[in-house]
Short mmCIF file of C-alpha atoms and ligand atoms in Angstrom, two decimals:
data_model
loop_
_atom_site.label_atom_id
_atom_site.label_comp_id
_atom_site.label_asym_id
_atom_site.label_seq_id
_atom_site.Cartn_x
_atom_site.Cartn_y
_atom_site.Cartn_z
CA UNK A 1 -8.10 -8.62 12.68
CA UNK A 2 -7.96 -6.13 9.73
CA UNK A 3 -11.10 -7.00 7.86
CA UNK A 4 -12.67 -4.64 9.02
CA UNK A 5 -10.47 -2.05 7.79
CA UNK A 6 -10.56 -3.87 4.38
CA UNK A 7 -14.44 -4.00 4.77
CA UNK A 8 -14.33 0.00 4.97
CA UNK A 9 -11.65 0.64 2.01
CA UNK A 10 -13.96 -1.24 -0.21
CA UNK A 11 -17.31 0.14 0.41
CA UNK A 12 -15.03 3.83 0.32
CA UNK A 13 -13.64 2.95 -3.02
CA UNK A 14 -17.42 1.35 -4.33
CA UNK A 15 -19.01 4.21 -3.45
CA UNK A 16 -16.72 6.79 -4.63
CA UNK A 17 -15.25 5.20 -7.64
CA UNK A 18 -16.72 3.79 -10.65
CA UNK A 19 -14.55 0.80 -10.38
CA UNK A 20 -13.93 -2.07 -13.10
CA UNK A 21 -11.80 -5.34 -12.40
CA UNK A 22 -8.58 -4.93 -13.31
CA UNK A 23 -7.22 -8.39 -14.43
CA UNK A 24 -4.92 -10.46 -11.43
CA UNK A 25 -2.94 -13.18 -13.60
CA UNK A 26 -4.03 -17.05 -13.02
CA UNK A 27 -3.19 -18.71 -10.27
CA UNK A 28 -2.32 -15.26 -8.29
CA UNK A 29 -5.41 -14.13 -6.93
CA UNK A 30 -6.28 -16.66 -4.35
CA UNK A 31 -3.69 -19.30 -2.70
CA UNK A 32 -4.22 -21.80 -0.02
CA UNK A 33 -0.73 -23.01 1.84
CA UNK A 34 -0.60 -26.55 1.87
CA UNK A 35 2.83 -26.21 4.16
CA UNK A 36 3.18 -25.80 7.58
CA UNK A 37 0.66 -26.78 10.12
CA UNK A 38 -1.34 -23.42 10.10
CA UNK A 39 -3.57 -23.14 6.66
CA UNK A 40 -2.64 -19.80 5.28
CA UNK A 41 -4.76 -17.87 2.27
CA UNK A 42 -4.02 -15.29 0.10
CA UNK A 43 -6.80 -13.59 -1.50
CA UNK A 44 -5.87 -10.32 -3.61
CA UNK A 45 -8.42 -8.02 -5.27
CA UNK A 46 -7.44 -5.26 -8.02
CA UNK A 47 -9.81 -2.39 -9.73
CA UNK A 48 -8.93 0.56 -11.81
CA UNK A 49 -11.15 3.74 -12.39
CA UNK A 50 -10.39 6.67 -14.52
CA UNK A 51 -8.95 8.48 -11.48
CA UNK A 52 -6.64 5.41 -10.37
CA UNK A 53 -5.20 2.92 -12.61
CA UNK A 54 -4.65 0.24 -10.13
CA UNK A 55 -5.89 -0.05 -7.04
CA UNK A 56 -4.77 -3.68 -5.07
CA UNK A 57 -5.40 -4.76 -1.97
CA UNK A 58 -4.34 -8.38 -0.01
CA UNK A 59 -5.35 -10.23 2.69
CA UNK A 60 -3.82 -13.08 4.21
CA UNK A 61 -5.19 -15.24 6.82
CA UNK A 62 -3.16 -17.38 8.78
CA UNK A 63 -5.84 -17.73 11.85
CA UNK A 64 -4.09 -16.90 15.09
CA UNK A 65 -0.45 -17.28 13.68
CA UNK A 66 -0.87 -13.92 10.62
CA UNK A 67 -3.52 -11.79 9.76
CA UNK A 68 -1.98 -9.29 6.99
CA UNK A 69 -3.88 -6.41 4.94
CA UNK A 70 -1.23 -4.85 2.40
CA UNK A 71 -2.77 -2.27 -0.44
CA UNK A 72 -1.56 0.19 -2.71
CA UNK A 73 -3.39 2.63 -4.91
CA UNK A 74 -1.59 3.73 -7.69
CA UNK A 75 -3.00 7.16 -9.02
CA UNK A 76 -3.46 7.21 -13.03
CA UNK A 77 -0.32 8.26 -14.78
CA UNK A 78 -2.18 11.95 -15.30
CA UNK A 79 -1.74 12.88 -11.73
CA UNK A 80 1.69 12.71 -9.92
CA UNK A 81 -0.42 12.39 -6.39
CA UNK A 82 1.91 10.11 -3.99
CA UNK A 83 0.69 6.50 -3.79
CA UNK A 84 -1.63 5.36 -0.75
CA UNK A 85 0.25 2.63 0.76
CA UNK A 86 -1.14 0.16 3.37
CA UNK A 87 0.93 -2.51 5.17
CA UNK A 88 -0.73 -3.50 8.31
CA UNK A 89 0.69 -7.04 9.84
CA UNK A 90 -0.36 -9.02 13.24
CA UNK A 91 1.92 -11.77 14.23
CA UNK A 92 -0.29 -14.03 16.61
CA UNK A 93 -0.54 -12.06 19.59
CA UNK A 94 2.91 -10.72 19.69
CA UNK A 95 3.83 -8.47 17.05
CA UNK A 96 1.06 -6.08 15.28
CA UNK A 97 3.23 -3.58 13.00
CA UNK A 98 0.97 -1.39 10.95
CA UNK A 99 2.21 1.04 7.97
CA UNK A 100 0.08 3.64 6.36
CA UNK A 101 1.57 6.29 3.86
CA UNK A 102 1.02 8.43 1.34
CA UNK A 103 4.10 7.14 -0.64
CA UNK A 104 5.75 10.42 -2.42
CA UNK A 105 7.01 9.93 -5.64
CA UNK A 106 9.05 12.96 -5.57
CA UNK A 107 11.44 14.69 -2.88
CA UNK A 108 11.63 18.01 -3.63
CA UNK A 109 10.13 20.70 -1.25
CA UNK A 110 7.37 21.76 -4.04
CA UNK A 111 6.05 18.28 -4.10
CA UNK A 112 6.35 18.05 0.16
CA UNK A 113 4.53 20.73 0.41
CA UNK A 114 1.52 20.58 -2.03
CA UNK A 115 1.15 16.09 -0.74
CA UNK A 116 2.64 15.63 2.12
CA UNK A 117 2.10 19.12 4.48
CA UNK A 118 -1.29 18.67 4.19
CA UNK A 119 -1.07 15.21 6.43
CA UNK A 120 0.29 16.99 9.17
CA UNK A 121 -2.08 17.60 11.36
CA UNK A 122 -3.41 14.08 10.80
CA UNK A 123 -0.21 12.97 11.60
CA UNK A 124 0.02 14.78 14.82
CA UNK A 125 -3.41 13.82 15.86
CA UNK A 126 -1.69 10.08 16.44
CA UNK A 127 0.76 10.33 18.43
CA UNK A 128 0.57 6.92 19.43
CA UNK A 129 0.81 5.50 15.45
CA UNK A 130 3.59 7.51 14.65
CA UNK A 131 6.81 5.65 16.56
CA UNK A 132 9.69 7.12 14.21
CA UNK A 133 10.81 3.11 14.25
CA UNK A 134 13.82 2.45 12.08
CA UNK A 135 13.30 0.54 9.14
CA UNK A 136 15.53 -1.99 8.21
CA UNK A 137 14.50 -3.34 4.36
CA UNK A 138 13.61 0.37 3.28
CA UNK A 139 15.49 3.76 3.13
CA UNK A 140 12.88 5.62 4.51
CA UNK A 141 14.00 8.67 2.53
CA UNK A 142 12.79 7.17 -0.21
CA UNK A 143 8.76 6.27 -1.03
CA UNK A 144 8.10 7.63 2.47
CA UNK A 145 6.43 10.82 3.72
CA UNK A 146 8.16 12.30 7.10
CA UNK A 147 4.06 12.02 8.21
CA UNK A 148 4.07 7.93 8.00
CA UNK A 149 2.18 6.33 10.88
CA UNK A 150 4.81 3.33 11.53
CA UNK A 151 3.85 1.46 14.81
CA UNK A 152 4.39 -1.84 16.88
CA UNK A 153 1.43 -1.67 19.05
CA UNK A 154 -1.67 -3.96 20.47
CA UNK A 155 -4.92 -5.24 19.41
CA UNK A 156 -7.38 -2.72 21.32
CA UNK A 157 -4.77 0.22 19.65
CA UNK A 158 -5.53 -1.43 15.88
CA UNK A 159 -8.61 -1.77 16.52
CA UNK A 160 -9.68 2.12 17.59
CA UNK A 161 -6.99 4.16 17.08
CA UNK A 162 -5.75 2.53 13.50
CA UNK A 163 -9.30 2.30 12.67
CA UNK A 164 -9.44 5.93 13.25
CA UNK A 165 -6.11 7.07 11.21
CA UNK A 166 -7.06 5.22 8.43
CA UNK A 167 -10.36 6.83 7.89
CA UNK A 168 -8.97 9.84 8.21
CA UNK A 169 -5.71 9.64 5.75
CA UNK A 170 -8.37 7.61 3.26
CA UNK A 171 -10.41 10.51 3.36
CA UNK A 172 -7.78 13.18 2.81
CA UNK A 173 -6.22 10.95 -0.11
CA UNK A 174 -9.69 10.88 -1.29
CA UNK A 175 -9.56 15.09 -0.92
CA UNK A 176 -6.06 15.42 -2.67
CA UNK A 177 -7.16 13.41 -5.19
CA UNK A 178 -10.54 15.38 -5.79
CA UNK A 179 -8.28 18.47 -5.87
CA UNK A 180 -5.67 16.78 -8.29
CA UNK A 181 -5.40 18.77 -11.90
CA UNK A 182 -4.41 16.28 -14.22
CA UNK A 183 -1.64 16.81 -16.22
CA UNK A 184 -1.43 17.18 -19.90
CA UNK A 185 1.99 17.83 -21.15
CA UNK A 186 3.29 14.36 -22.43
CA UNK A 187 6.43 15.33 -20.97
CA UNK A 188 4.90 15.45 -16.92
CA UNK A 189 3.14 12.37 -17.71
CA UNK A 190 6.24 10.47 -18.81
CA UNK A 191 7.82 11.45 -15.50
CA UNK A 192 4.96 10.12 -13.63
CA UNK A 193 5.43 6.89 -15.62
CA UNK A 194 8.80 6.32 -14.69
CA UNK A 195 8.32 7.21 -11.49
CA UNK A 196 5.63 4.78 -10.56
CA UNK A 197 7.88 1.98 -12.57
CA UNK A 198 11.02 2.98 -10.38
CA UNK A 199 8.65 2.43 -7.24
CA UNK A 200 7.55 -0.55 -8.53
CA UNK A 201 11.42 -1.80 -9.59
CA UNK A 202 12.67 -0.31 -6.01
CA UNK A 203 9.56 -2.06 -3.88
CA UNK A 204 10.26 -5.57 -5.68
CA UNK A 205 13.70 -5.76 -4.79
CA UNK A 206 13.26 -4.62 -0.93
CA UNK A 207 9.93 -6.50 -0.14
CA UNK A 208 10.66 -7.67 3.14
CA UNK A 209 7.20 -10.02 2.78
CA UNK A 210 8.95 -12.19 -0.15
CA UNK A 211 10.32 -14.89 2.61
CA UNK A 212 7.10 -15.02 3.99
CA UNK A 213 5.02 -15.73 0.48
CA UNK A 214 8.05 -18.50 -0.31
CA UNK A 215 7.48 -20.34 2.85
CA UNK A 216 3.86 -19.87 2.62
CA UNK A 217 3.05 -20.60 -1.22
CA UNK A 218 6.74 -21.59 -2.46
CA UNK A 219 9.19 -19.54 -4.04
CA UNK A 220 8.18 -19.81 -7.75
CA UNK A 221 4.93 -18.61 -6.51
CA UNK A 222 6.41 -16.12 -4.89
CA UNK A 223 8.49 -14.65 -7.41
CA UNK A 224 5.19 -14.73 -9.82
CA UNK A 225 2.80 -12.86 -6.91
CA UNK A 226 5.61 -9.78 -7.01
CA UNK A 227 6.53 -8.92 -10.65
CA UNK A 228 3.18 -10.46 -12.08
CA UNK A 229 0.67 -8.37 -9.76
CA UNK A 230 1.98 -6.71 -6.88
CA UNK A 231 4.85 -4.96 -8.50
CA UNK A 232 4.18 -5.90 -11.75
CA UNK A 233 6.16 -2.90 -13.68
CA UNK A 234 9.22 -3.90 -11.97
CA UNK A 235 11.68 -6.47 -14.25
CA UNK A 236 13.34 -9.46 -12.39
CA UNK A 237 16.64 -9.85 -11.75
CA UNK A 238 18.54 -11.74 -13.59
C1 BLA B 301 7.49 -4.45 6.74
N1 BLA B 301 5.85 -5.76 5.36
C2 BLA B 301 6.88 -5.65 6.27
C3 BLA B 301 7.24 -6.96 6.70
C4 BLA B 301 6.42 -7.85 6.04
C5 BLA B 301 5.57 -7.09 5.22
C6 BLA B 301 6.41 -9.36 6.19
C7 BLA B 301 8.34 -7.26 7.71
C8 BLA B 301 7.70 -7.34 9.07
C9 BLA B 301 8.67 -7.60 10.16
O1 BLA B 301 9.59 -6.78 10.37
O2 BLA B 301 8.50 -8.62 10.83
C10 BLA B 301 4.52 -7.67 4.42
N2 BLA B 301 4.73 -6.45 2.29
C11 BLA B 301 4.14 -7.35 3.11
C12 BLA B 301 3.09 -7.99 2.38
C13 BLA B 301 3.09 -7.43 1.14
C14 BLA B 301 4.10 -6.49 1.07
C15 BLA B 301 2.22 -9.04 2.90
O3 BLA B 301 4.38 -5.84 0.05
C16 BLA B 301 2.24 -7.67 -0.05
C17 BLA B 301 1.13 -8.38 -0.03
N3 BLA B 301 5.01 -2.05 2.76
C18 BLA B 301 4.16 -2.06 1.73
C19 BLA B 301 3.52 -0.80 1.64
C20 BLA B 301 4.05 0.00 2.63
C21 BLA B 301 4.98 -0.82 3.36
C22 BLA B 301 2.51 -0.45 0.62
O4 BLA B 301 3.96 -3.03 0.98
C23 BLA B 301 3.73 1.40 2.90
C24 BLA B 301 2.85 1.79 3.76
C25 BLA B 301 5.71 -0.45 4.48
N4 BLA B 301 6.36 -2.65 5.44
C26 BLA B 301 6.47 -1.31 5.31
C27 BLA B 301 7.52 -0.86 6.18
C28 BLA B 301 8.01 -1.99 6.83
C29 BLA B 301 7.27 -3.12 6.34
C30 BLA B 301 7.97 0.56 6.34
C31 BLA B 301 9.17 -2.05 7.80
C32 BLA B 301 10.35 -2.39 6.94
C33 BLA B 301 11.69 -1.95 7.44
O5 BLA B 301 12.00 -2.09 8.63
O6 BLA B 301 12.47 -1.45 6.58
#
């Protein structure tokens, strides 16, 4: 269902990056369920490139019962762009809920308007992507842009419209990031540092998907596959 769309983020980022592998720790970048009656996978990828120190990107395939592609890019530490964040989720044929953001690290009206204006028009060009649903694990006032697309919708919609959206807001990331001046005082690169951390600290704790990777791959695996590699500058609870 979404390979396609993870088909098109990697030839983007191949042909516009000059990627490396970025390390995923053992055991974490490919899973196969041996629970339940559907086999599930897990495959995760992760590159870095001068411009963007970790770029990640899952896919799990559960057949007909869950098709999931979830990525972030995290912009290196010298630019205090917001994050691209992907979460795009089918439930057999009953529930497709699709995410895509440009995840702000900062509130303030300086930062809305020099990230998050520009997406505007790209917002209002989907009408049909952008639902205002209600979110229920997250505080949307926090990590989210007021120009998320945030939809339940159907296959034929993912497959045009989402296809659509998501070339677009990869290709204005792409132009934000182009435009980017990186920063040099030690001070505004701290910030950005913390900043990405506290993402990664407030993402852990909320990830609605950590029930799903326990009854998929078990819990210990679970707990490994979110503060090893997805959110792997946030520190477990105790
Ligand atoms: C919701 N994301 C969800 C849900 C799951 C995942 C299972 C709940 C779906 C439901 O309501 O039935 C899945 N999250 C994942 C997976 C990973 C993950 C598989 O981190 C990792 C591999 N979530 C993100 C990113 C965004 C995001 C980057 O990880 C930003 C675009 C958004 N996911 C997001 C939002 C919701 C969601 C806004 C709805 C949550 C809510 O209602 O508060």
């Amino acid at each position: 269902m979404y390979k396609p769309f993870l088909e098109h983020l990697e030839s983007e980022l191949f042909n516009r990056f000059d990627l490396c592998d970025r390390a995923i720790p053992a055991g974490l970048e490919y899973k196969v369920s041996d629970r339940g009656k559907n086999p599930a996978t897990i495959q995760s990828w992760c590159y870095k490139c001068p411009e963007l120190r970790k770029i990640r990107y899952t896919y799990i395939d559960a057949g007909a019962s869950a098709q999931i592609l979830n990525s972030v890019i995290y912009p290196s530490h010298h630019y205090d762009l917001p994050l691209l964040g992907v979460d795009f989720l089918s439930f057999g044929k009953v529930k497709n809920l699709v995410v895509l953001d440009f995840q702000p690290l900062f509130q303030d009206e300086a930062y809305q308007r020099q990230y998050i204006e520009p997406l505007q028009s790209l917002h209002a060009k989907y009408p049909d992507l952008a639902q205002g649903l209600e979110m229920k694990f997250y505080d949307a006032n926090q990590y989210f842009s007021k120009y998320l697309l945030f939809a339940k919708t159907d296959a034929e919609t993912v497959a045009t419209r989402l296809f659509a959206a998501f070339k677009d807001y990869l290709n204005l990331y792409w132009q934000l990031l182009d435009e980017a001046k990186p920063l040099t005082d030690p001070e505004d690169i701290q910030r950005i540092v913390k900043a990405q951390k506290d993402y990664d600290q407030y993402s852990a704790e909320r990830d609605p998907a950590s029930g799903l990777f326990s009854s998929y791959f078990g819990h210990e695996w679970a707990e490994r596959f979110l503060y090893e590699f997805l959110f792997e500058d946030a520190m477990p609870l105790a």
